[in-house]
PDB file of C-alpha atoms in Angstrom:
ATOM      1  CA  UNK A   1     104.172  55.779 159.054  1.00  0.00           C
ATOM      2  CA  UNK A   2     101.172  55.398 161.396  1.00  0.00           C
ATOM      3  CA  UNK A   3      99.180  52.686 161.134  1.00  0.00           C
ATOM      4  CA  UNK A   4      96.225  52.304 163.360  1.00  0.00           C
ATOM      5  CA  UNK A   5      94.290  48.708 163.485  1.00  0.00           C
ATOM      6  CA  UNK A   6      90.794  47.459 165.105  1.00  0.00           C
ATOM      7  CA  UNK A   7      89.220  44.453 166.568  1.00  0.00           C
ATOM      8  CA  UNK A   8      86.992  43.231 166.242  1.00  0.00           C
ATOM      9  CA  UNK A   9      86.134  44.724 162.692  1.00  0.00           C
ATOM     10  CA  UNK A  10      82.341  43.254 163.344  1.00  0.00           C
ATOM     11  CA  UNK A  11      80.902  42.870 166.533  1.00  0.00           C
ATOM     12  CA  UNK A  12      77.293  41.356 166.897  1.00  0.00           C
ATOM     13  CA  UNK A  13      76.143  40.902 170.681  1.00  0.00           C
ATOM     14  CA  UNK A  14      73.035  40.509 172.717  1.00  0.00           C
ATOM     15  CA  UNK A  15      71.729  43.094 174.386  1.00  0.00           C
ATOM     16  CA  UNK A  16      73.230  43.103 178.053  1.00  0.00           C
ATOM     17  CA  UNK A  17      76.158  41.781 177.255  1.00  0.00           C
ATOM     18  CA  UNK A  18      79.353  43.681 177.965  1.00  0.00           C
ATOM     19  CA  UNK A  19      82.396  44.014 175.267  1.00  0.00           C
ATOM     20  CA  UNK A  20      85.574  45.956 174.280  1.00  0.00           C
ATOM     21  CA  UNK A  21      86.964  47.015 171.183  1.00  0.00           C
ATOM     22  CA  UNK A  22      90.863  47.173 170.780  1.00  0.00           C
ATOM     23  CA  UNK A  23      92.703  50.057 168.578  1.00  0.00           C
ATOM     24  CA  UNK A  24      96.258  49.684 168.231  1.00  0.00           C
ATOM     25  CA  UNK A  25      98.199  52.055 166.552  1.00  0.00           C
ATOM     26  CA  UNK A  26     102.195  51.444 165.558  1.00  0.00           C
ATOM     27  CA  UNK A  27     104.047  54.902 166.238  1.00  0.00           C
ATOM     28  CA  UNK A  28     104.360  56.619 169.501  1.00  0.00           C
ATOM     29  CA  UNK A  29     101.090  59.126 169.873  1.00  0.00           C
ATOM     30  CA  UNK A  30      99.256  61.001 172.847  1.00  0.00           C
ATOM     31  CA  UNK A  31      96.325  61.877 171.242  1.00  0.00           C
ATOM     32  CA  UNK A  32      92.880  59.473 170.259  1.00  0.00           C
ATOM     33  CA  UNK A  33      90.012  59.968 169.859  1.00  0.00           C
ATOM     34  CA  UNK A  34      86.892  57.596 168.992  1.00  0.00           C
ATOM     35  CA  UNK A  35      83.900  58.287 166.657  1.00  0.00           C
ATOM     36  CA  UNK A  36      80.823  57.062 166.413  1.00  0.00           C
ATOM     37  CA  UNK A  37      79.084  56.766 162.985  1.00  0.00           C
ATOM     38  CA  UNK A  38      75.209  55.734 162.313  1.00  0.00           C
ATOM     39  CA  UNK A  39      74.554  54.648 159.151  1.00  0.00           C
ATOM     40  CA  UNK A  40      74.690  57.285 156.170  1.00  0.00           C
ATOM     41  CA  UNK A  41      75.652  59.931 158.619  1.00  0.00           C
ATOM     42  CA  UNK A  42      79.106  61.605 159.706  1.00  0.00           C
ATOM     43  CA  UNK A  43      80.952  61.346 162.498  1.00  0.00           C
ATOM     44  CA  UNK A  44      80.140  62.193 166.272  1.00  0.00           C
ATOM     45  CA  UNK A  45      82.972  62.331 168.468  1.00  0.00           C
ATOM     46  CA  UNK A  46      82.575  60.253 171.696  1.00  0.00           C
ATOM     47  CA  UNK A  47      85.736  60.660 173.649  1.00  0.00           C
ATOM     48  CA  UNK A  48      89.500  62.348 173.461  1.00  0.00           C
ATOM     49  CA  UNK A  49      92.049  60.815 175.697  1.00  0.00           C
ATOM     50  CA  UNK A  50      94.926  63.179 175.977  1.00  0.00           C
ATOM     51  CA  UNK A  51      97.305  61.622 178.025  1.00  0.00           C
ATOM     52  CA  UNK A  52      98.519  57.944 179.453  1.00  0.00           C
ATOM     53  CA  UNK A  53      95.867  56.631 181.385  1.00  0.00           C
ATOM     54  CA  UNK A  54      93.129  58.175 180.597  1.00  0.00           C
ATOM     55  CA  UNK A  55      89.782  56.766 180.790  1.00  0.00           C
ATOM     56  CA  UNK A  56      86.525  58.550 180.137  1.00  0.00           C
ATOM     57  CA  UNK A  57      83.128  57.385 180.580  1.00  0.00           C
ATOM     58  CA  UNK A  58      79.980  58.119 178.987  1.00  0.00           C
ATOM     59  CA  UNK A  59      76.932  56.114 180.098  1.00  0.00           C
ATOM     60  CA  UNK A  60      77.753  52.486 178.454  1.00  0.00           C
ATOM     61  CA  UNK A  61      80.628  53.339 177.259  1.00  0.00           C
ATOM     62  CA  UNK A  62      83.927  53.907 178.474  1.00  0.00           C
ATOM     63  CA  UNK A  63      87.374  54.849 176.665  1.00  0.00           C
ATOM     64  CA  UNK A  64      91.002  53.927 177.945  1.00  0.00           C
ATOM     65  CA  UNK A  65      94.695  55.110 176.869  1.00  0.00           C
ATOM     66  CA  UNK A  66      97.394  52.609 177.568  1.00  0.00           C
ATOM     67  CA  UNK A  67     100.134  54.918 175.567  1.00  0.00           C
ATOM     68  CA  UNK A  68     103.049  52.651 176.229  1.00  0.00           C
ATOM     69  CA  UNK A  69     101.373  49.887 174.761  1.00  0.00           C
ATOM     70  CA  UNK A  70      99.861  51.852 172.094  1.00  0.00           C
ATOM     71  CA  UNK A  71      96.281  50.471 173.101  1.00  0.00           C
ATOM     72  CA  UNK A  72      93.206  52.201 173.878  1.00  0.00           C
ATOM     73  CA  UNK A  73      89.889  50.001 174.775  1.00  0.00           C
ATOM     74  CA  UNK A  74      86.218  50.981 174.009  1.00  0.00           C
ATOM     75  CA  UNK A  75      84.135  49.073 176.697  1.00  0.00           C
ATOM     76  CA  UNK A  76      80.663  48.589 176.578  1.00  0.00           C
ATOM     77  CA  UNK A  77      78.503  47.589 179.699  1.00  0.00           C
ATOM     78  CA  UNK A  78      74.745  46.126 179.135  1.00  0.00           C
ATOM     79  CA  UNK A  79      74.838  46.852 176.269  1.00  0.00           C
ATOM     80  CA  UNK A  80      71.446  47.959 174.366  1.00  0.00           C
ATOM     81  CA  UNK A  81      70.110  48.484 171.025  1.00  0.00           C
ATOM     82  CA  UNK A  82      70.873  52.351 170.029  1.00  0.00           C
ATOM     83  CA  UNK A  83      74.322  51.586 171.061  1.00  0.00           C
ATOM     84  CA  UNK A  84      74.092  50.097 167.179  1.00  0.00           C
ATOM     85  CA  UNK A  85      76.712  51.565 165.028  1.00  0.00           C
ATOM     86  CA  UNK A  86      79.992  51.784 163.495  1.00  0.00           C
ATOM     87  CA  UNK A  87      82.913  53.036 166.242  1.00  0.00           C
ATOM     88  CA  UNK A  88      86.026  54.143 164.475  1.00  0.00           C
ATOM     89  CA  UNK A  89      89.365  55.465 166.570  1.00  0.00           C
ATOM     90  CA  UNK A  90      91.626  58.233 165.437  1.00  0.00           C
ATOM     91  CA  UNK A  91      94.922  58.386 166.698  1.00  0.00           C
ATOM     92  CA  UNK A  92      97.241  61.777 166.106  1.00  0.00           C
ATOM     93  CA  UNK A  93     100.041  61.468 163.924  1.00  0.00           C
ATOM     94  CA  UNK A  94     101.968  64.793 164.447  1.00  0.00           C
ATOM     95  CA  UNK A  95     100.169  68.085 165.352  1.00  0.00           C
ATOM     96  CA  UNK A  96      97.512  68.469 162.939  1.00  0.00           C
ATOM     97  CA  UNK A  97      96.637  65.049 161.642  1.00  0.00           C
ATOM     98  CA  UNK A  98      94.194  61.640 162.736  1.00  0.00           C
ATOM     99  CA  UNK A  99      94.694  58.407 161.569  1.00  0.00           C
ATOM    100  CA  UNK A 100      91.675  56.300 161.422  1.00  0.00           C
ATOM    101  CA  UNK A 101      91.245  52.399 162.186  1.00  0.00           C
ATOM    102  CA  UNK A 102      88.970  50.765 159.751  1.00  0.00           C
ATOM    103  CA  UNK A 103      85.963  50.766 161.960  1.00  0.00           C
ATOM    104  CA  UNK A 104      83.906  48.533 164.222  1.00  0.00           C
ATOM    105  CA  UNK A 105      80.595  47.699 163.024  1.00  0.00           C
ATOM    106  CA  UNK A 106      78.512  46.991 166.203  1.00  0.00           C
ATOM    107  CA  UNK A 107      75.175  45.287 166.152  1.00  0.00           C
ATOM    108  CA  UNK A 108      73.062  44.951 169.332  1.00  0.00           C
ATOM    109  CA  UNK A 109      70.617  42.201 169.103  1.00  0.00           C
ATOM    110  CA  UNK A 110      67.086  42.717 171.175  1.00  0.00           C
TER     111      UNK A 110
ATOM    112  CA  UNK B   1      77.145  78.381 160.455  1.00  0.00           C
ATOM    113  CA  UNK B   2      75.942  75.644 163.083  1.00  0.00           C
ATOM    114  CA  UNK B   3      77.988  73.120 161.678  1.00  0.00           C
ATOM    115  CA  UNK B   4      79.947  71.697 158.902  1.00  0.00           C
ATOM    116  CA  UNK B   5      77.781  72.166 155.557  1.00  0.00           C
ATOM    117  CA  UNK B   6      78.965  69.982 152.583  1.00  0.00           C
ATOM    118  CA  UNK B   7      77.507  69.787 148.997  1.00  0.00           C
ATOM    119  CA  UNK B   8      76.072  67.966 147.095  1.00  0.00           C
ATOM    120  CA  UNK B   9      74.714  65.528 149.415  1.00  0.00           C
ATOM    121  CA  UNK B  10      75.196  62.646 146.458  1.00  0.00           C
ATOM    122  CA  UNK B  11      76.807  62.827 143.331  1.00  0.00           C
ATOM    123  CA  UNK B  12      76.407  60.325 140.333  1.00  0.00           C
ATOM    124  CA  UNK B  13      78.738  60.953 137.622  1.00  0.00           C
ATOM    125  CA  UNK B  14      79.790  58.977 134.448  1.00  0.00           C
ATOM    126  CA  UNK B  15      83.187  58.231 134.008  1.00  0.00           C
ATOM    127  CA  UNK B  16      85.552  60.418 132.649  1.00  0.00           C
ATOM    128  CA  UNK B  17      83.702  63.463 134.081  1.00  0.00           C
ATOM    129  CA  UNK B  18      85.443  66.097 136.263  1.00  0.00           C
ATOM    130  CA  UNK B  19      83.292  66.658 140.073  1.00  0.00           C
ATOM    131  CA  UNK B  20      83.534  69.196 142.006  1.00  0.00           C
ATOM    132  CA  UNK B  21      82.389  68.585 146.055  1.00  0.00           C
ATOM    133  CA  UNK B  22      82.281  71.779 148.244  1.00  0.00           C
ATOM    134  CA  UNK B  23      82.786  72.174 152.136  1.00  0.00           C
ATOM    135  CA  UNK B  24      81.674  74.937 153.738  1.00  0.00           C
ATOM    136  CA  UNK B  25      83.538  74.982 157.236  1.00  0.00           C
ATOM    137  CA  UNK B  26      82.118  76.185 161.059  1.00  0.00           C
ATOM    138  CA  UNK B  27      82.483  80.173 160.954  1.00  0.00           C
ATOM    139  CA  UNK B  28      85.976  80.946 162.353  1.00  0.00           C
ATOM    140  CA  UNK B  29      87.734  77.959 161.780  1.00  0.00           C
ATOM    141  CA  UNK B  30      91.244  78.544 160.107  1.00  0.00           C
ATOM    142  CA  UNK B  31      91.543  74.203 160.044  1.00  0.00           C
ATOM    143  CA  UNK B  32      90.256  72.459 157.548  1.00  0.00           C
ATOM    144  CA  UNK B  33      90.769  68.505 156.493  1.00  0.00           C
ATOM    145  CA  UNK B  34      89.157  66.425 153.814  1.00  0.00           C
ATOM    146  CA  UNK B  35      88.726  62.543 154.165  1.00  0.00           C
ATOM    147  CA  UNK B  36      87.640  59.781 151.849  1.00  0.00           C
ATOM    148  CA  UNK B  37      85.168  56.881 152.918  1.00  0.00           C
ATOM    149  CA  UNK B  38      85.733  54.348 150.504  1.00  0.00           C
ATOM    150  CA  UNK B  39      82.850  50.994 151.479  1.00  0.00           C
ATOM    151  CA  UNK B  40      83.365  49.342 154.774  1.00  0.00           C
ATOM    152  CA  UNK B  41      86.833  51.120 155.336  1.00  0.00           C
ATOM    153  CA  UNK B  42      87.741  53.598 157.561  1.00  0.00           C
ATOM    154  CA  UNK B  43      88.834  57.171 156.789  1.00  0.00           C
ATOM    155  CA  UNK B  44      91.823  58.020 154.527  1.00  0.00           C
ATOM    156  CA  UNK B  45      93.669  61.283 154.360  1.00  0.00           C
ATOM    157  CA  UNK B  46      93.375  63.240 151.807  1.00  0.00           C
ATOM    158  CA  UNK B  47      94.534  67.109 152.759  1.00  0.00           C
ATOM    159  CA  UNK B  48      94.698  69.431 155.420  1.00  0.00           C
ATOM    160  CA  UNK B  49      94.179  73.039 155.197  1.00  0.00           C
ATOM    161  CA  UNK B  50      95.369  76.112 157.930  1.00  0.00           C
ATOM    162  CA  UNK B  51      93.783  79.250 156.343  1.00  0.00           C
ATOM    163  CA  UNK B  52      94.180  79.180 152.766  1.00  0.00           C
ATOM    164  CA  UNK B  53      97.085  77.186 152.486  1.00  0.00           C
ATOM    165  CA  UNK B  54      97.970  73.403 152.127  1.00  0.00           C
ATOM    166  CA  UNK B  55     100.880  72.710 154.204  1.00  0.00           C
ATOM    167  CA  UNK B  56      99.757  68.567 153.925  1.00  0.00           C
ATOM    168  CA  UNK B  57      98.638  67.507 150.744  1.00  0.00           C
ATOM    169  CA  UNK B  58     100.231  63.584 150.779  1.00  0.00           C
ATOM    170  CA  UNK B  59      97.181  62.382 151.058  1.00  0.00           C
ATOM    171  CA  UNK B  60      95.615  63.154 147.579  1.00  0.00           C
ATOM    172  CA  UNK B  61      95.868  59.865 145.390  1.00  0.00           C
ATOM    173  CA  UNK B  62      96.609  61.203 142.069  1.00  0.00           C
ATOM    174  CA  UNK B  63      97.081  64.484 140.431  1.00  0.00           C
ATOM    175  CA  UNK B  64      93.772  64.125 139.104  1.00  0.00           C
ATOM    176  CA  UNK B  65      92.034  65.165 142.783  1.00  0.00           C
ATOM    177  CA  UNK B  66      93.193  68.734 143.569  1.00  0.00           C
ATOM    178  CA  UNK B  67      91.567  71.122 146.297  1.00  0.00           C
ATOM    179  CA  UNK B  68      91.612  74.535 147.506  1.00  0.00           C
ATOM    180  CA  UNK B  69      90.667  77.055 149.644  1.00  0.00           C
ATOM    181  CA  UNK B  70      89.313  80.950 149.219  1.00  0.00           C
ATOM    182  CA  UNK B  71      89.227  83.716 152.178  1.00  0.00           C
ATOM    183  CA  UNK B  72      89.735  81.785 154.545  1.00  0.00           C
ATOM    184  CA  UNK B  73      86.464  79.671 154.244  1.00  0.00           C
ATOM    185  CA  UNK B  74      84.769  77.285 151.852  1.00  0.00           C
ATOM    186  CA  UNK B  75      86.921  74.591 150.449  1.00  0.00           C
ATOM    187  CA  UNK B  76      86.284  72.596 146.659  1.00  0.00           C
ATOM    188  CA  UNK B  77      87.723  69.443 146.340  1.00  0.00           C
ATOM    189  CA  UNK B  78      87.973  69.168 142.290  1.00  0.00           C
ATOM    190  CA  UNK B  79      88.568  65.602 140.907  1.00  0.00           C
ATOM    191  CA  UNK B  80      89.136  65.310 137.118  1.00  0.00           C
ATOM    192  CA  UNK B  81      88.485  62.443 134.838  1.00  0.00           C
ATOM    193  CA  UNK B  82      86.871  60.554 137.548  1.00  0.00           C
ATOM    194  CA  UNK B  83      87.233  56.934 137.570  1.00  0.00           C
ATOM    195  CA  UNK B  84      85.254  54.057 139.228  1.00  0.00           C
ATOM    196  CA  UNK B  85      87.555  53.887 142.014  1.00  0.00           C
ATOM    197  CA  UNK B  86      86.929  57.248 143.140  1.00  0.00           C
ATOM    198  CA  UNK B  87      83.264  56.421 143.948  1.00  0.00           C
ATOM    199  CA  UNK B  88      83.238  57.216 148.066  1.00  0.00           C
ATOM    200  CA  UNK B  89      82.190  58.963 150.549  1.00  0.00           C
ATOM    201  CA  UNK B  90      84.200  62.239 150.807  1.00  0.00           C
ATOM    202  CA  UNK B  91      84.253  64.136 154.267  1.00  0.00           C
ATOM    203  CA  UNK B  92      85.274  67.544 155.673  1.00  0.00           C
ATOM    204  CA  UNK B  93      85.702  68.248 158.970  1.00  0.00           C
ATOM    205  CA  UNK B  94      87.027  71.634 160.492  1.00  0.00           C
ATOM    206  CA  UNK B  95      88.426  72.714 163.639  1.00  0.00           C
ATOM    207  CA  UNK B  96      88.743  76.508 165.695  1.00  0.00           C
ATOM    208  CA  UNK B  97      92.653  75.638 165.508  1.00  0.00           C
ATOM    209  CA  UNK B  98      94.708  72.400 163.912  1.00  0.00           C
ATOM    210  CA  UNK B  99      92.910  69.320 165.015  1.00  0.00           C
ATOM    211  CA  UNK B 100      95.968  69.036 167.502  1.00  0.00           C
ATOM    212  CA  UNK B 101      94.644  71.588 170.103  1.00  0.00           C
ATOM    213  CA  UNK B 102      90.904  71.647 169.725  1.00  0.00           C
ATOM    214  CA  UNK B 103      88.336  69.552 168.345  1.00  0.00           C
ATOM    215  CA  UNK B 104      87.072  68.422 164.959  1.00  0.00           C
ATOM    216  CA  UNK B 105      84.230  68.290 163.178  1.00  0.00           C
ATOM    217  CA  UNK B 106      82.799  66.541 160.241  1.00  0.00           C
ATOM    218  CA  UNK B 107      80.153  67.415 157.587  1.00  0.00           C
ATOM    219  CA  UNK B 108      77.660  64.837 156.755  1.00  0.00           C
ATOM    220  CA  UNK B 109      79.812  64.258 153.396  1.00  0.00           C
ATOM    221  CA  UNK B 110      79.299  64.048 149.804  1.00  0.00           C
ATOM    222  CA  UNK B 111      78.713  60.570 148.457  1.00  0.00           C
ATOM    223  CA  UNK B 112      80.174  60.025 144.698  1.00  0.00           C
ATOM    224  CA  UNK B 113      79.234  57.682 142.566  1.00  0.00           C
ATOM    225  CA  UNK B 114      80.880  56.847 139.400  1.00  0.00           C
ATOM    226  CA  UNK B 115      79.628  54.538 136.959  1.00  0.00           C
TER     227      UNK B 115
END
């Protein structure tokens, strides 16, 4: 059975400070994804890494697949205030279904 | 629709009481999961949907939390004799095909409260 952990599972940092989140996952998968979620709202999908290797970038943020290690990396660069929030990953466990890590909970300090 | 409509938005309920939370997917999509949110965790499985069928249901905790699905659409999640451990967030997300070839996407979600 999959089982997908994070770290740090709270995360408080000045702003322009740079950090990464780790998601590990235990079973062989090709497919992530990573969420973010602001308080009492759903989800809002950030990046899907499809393959070994693959890094996206999105302003502060950038996403990494290490699939032989099962490891991806959320980095954040400078970080600043609205990046605020909590950043779950979602790994695929067979062809239809995500597995979740129990979250991040990021807080940016001015 | 534009996106993923669930209702209601909150739910208190005494315990005991059967719920019933509804998920009206994106137009067209024949993939449909719900999740649970329980406080500070992450997102737990609960059942997937491809049209009107349930080929994944291992995620349902008891046989007191049953869903379906009707043409093709809107989905009820149905959970009977709720107890205080059921209070969560529930989400639905849907997706154009299974979440394996195109992308997902959740509701704002239904939070229950059971006291």
């Amino acid at each position: 059975e999959l089982k997908v952990e994070q770290n740090p599972l709270f995360l408080s940092m000045q702003e322009g400070k740079n950090y990464t989140i780790y998601c590990n996952y235990s079973t062989t998968s090709d497919r992530l994804y990573w969420y973010r979620q602001d308080p009492g709202k759903s989800l809002e999908s950030l990046f899907v890494l499809l393959s070994n290797g693959a890094v996206k970038q999105e302003g502060r943020l950038m996403a990494s697949l290490d699939t032989k290690a099962r490891l991806s990396t959320l980095h954040i660069t400078a970080a600043v205030h609205d990046l605020s929030a909590t950043y779950f990953c979602a790994v695929a466990s067979g062809t239809y279904k995500y597995i979740f890590g129990t979250g991040t909970r990021l807080k940016v300090l001015a | 629709g534009a996106g993923v409509s669930q209702s209601p938005s909150n739910k208190v309920t005494e315990k005991g009481k059967d719920v019933e939370l509804r998920c009206d997917p994106i137009s067209g999509h024949t993939a449909l999961y719900w999740y649970r949110q329980s406080l500070g965790q992450g997102l737990e499985f609960l059942i997937y949907f491809q049209g009107n069928s349930a080929p994944d249901k291992s995620g349902l905790p008891s046989d007191r939390f049953s869903a379906e699905r009707t043409g093709g659409s809107v989905s009820t999640l149905t959970i009977q004799r709720t107890q205080q451990e059921d209070s969560a967030v529930y989400l639905c997300a849907s997706s154009l095909e299974s979440w394996g070839n195109t992308e997902a996407f959740f509701g704002q979600g239904t939070r229950l409260t059971v006291v």
